[in-house]
mmCIF file of N, CA and C in Angstrom:
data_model
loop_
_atom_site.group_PDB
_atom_site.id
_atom_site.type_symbol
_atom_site.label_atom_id
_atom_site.label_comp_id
_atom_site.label_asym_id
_atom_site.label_seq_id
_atom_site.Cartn_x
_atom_site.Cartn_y
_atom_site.Cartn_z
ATOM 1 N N UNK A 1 30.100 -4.907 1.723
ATOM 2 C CA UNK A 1 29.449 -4.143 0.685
ATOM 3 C C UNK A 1 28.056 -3.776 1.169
ATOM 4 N N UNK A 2 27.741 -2.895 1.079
ATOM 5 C CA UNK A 2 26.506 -2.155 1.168
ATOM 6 C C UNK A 2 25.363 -2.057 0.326
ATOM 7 N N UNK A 3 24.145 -2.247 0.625
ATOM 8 C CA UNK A 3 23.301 -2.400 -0.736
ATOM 9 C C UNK A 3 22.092 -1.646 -0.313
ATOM 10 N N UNK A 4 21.300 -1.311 -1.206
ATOM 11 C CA UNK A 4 19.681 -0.344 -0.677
ATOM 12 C C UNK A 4 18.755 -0.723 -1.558
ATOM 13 N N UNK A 5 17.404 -0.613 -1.107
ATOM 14 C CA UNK A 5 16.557 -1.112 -1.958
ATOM 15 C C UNK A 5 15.345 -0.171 -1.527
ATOM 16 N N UNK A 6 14.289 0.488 -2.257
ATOM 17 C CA UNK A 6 13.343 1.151 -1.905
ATOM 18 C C UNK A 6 12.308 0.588 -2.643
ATOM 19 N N UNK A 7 10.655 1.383 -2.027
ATOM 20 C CA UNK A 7 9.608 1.187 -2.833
ATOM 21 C C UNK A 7 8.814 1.507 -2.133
ATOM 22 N N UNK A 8 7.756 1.839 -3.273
ATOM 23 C CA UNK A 8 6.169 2.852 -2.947
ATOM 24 C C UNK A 8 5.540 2.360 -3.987
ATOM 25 N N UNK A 9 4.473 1.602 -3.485
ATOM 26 C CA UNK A 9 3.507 1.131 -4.438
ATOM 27 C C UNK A 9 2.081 1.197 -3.620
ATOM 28 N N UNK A 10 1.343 -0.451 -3.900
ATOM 29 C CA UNK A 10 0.423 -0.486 -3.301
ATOM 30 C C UNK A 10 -0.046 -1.644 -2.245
ATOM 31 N N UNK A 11 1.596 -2.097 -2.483
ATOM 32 C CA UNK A 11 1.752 -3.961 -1.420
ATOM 33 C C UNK A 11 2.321 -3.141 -0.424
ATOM 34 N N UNK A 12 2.388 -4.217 0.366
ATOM 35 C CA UNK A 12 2.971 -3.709 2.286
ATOM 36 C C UNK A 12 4.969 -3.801 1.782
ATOM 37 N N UNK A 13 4.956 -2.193 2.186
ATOM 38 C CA UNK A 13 6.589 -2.325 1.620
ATOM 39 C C UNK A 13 7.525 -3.076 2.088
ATOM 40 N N UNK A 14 6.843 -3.723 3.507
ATOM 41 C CA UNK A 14 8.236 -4.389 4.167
ATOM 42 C C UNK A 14 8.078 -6.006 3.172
ATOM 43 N N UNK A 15 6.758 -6.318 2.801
ATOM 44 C CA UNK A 15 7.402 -7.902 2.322
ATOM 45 C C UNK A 15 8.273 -7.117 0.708
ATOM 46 N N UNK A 16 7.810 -6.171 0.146
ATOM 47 C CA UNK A 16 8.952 -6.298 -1.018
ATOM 48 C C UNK A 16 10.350 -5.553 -0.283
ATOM 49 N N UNK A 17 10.506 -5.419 0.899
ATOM 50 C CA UNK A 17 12.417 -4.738 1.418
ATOM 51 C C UNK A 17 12.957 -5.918 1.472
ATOM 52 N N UNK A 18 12.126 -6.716 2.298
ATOM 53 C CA UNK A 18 12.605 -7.891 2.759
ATOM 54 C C UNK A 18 13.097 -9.028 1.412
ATOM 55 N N UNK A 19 12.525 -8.667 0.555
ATOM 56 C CA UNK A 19 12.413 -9.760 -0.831
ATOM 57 C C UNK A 19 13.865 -8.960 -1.805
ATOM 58 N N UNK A 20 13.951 -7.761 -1.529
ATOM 59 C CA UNK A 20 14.852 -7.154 -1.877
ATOM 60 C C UNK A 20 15.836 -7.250 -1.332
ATOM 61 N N UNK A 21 16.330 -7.458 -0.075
ATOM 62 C CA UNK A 21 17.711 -7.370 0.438
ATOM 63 C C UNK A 21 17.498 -9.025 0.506
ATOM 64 N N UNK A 22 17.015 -9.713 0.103
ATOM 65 C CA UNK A 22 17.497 -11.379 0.026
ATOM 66 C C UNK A 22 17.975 -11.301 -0.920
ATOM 67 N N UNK A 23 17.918 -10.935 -2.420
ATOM 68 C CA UNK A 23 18.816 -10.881 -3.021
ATOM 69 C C UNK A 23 19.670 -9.794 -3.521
ATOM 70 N N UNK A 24 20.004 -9.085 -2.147
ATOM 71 C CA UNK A 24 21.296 -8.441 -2.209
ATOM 72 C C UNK A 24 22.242 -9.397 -1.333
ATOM 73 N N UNK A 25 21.555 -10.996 -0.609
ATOM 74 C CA UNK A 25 22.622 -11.135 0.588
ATOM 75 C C UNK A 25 23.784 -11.577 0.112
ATOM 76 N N UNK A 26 24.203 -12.091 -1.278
ATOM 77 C CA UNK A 26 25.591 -12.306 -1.457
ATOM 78 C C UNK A 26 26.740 -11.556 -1.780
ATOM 79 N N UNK A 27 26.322 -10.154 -1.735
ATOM 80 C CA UNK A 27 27.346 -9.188 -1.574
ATOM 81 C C UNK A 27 27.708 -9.016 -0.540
ATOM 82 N N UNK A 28 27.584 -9.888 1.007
ATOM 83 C CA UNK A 28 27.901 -9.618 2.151
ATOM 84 C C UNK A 28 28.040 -8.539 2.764
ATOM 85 N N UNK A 29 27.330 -8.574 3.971
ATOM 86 C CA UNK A 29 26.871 -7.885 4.494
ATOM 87 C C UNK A 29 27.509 -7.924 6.516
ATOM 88 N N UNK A 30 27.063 -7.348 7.412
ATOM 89 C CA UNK A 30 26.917 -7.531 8.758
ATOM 90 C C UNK A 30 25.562 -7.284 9.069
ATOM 91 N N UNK A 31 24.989 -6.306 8.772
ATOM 92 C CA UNK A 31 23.313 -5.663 9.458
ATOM 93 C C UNK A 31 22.702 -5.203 8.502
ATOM 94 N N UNK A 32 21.617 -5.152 8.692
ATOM 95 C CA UNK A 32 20.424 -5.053 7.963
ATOM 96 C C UNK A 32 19.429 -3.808 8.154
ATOM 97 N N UNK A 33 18.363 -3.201 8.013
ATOM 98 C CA UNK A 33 17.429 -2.665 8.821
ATOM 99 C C UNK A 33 16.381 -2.330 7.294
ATOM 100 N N UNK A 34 15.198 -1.631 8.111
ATOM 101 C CA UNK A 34 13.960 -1.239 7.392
ATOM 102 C C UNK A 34 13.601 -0.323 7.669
ATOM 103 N N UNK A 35 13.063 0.941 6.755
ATOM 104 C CA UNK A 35 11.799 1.982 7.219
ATOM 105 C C UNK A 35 11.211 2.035 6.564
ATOM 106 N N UNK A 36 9.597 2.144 7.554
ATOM 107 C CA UNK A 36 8.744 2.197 6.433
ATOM 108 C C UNK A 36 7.304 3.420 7.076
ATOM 109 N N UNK A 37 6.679 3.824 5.842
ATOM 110 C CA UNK A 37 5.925 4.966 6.512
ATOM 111 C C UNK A 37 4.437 4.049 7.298
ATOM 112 N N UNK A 38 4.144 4.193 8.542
ATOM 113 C CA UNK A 38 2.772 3.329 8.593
ATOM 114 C C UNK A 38 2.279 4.668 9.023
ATOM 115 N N UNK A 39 0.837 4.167 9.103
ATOM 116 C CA UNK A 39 -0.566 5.367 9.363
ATOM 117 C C UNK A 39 -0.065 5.946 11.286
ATOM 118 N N UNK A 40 0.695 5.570 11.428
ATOM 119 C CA UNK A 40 1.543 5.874 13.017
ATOM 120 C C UNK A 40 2.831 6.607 12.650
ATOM 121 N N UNK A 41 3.139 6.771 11.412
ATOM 122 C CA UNK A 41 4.580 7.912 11.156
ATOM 123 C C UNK A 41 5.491 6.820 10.563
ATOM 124 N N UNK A 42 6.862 7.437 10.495
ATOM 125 C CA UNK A 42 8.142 6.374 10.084
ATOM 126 C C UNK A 42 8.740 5.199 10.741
ATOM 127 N N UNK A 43 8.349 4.331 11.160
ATOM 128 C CA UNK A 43 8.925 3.348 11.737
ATOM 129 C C UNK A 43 10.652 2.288 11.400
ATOM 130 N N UNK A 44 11.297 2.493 12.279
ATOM 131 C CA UNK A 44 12.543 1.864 11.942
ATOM 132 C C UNK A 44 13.019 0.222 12.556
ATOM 133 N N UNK A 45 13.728 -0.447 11.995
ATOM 134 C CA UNK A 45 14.093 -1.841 12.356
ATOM 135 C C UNK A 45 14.968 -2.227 12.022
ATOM 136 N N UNK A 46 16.322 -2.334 12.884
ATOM 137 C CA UNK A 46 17.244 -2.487 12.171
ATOM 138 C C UNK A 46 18.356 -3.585 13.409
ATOM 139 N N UNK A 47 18.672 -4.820 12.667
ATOM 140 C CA UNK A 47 19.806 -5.744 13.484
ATOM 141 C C UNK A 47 20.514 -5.951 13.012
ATOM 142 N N UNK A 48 22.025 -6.414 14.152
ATOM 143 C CA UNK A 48 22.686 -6.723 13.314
ATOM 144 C C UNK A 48 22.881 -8.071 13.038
ATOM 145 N N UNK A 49 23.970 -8.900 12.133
ATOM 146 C CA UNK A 49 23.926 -10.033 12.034
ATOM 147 C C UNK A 49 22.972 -10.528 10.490
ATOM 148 N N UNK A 50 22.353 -11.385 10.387
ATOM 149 C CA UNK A 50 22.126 -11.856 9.530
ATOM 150 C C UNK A 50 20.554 -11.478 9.235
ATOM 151 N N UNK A 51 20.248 -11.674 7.774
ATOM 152 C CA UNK A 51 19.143 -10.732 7.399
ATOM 153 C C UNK A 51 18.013 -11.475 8.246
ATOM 154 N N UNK A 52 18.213 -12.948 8.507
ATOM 155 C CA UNK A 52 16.988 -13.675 9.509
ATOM 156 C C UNK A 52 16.578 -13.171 10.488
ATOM 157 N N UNK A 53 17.950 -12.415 11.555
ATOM 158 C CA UNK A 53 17.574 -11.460 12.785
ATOM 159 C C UNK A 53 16.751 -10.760 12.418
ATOM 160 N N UNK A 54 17.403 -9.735 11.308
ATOM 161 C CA UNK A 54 16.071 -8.475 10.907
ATOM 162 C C UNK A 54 14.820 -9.142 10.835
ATOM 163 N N UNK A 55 14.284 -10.166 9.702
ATOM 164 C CA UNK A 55 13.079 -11.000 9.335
ATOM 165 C C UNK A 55 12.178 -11.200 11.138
ATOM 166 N N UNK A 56 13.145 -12.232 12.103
ATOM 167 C CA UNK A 56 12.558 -12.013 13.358
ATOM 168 C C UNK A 56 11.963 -10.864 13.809
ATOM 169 N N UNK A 57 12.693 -9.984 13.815
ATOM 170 C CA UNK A 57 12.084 -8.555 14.684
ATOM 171 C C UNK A 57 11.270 -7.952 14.058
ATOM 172 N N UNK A 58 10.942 -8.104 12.634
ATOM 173 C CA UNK A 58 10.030 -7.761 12.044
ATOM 174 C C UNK A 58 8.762 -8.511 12.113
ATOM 175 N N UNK A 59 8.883 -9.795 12.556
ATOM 176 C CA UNK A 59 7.573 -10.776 13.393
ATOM 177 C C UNK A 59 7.100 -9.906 14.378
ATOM 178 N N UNK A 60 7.757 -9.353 15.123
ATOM 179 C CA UNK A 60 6.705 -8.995 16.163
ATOM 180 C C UNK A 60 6.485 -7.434 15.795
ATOM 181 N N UNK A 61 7.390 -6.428 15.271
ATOM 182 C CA UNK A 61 6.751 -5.364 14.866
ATOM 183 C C UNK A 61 5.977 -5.061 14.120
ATOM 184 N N UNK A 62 5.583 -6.232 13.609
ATOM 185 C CA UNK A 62 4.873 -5.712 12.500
ATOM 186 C C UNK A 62 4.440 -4.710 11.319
ATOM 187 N N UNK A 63 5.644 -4.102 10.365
ATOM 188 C CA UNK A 63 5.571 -3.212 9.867
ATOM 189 C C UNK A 63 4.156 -2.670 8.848
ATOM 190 N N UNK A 64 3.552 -2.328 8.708
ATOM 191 C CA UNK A 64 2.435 -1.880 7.421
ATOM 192 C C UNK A 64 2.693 -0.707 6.763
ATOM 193 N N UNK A 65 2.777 -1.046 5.373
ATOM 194 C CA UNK A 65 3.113 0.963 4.661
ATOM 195 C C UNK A 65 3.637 0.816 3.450
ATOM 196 N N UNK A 66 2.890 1.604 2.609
ATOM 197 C CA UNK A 66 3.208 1.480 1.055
ATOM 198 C C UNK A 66 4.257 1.969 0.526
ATOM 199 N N UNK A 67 5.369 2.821 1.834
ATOM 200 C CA UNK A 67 6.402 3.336 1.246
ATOM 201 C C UNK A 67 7.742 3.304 2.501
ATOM 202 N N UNK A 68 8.831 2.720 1.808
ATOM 203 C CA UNK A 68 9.970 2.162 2.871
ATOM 204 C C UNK A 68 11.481 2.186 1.597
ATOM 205 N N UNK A 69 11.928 1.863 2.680
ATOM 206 C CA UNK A 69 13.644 1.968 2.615
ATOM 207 C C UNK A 69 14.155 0.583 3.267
ATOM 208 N N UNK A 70 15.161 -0.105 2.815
ATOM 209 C CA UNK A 70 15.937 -1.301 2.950
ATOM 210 C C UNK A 70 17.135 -1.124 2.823
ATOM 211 N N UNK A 71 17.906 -1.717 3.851
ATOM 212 C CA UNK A 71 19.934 -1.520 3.495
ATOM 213 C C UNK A 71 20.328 -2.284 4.149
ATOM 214 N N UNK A 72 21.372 -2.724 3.443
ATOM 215 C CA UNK A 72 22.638 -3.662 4.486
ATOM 216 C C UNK A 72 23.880 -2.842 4.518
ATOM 217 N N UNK A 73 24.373 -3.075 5.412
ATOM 218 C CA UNK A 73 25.347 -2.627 5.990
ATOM 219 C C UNK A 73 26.735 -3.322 6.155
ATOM 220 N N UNK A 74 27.849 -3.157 5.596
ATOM 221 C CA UNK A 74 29.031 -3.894 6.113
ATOM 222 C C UNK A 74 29.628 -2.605 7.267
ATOM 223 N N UNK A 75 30.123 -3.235 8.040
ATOM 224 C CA UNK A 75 30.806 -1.774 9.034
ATOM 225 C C UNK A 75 32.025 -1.587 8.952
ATOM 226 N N UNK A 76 32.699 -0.463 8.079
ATOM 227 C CA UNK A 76 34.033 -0.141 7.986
ATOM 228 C C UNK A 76 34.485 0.476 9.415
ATOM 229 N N UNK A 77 33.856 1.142 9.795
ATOM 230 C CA UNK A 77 34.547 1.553 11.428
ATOM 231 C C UNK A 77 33.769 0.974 12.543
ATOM 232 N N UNK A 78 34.111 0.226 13.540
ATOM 233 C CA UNK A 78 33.965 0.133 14.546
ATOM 234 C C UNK A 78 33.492 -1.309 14.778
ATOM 235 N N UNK A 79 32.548 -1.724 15.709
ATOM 236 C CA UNK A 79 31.700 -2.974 15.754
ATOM 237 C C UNK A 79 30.615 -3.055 15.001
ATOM 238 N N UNK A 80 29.437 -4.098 14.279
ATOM 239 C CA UNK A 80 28.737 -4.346 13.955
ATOM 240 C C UNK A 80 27.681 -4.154 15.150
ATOM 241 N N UNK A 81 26.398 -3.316 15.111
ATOM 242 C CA UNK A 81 25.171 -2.908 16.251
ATOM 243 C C UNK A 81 24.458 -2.707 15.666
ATOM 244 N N UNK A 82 23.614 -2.690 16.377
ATOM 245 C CA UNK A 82 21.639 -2.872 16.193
ATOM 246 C C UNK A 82 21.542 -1.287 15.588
#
């Protein structure tokens, strides 16, 4: 099952995507990802596997931006990928 979560406010959008697809994780999922707008353009992040992978890679990218996009992904065709 597939789930999405957005927002534009005035907090850093990735801690509310991230707070948002935790509780989408029991509709199961495979992959995850994020976009969000920073003062550098649209930035994307997206793994597969469990929403912790995403959470990791978002340690070192460090996202900043008052306006983003969140989804999980189940994969009806093919393999589960980044």
């Amino acid at each position: 099952m597939c789930g999405i979560v957005g927002y534009i406010g005035f907090r850093n959008a990735t801690d509310v995507l991230i707070d948002g697809l935790r509780r989408l994780e029991y509709r199961g999922y495979d992959s995850a990802g994020v976009a969000v707008r920073t003062p550098e353009g649209l930035k994307v992040v997206k793994r597969s596997g469990k929403l912790s992978a995403l959470e990791r890679a978002l340690k070192e990218e460090h996202l900043e931006g008052p306006l983003g996009v969140g989804h999980t992904r189940w994969a009806t065709h093919g393999a589960p990928t980044d």
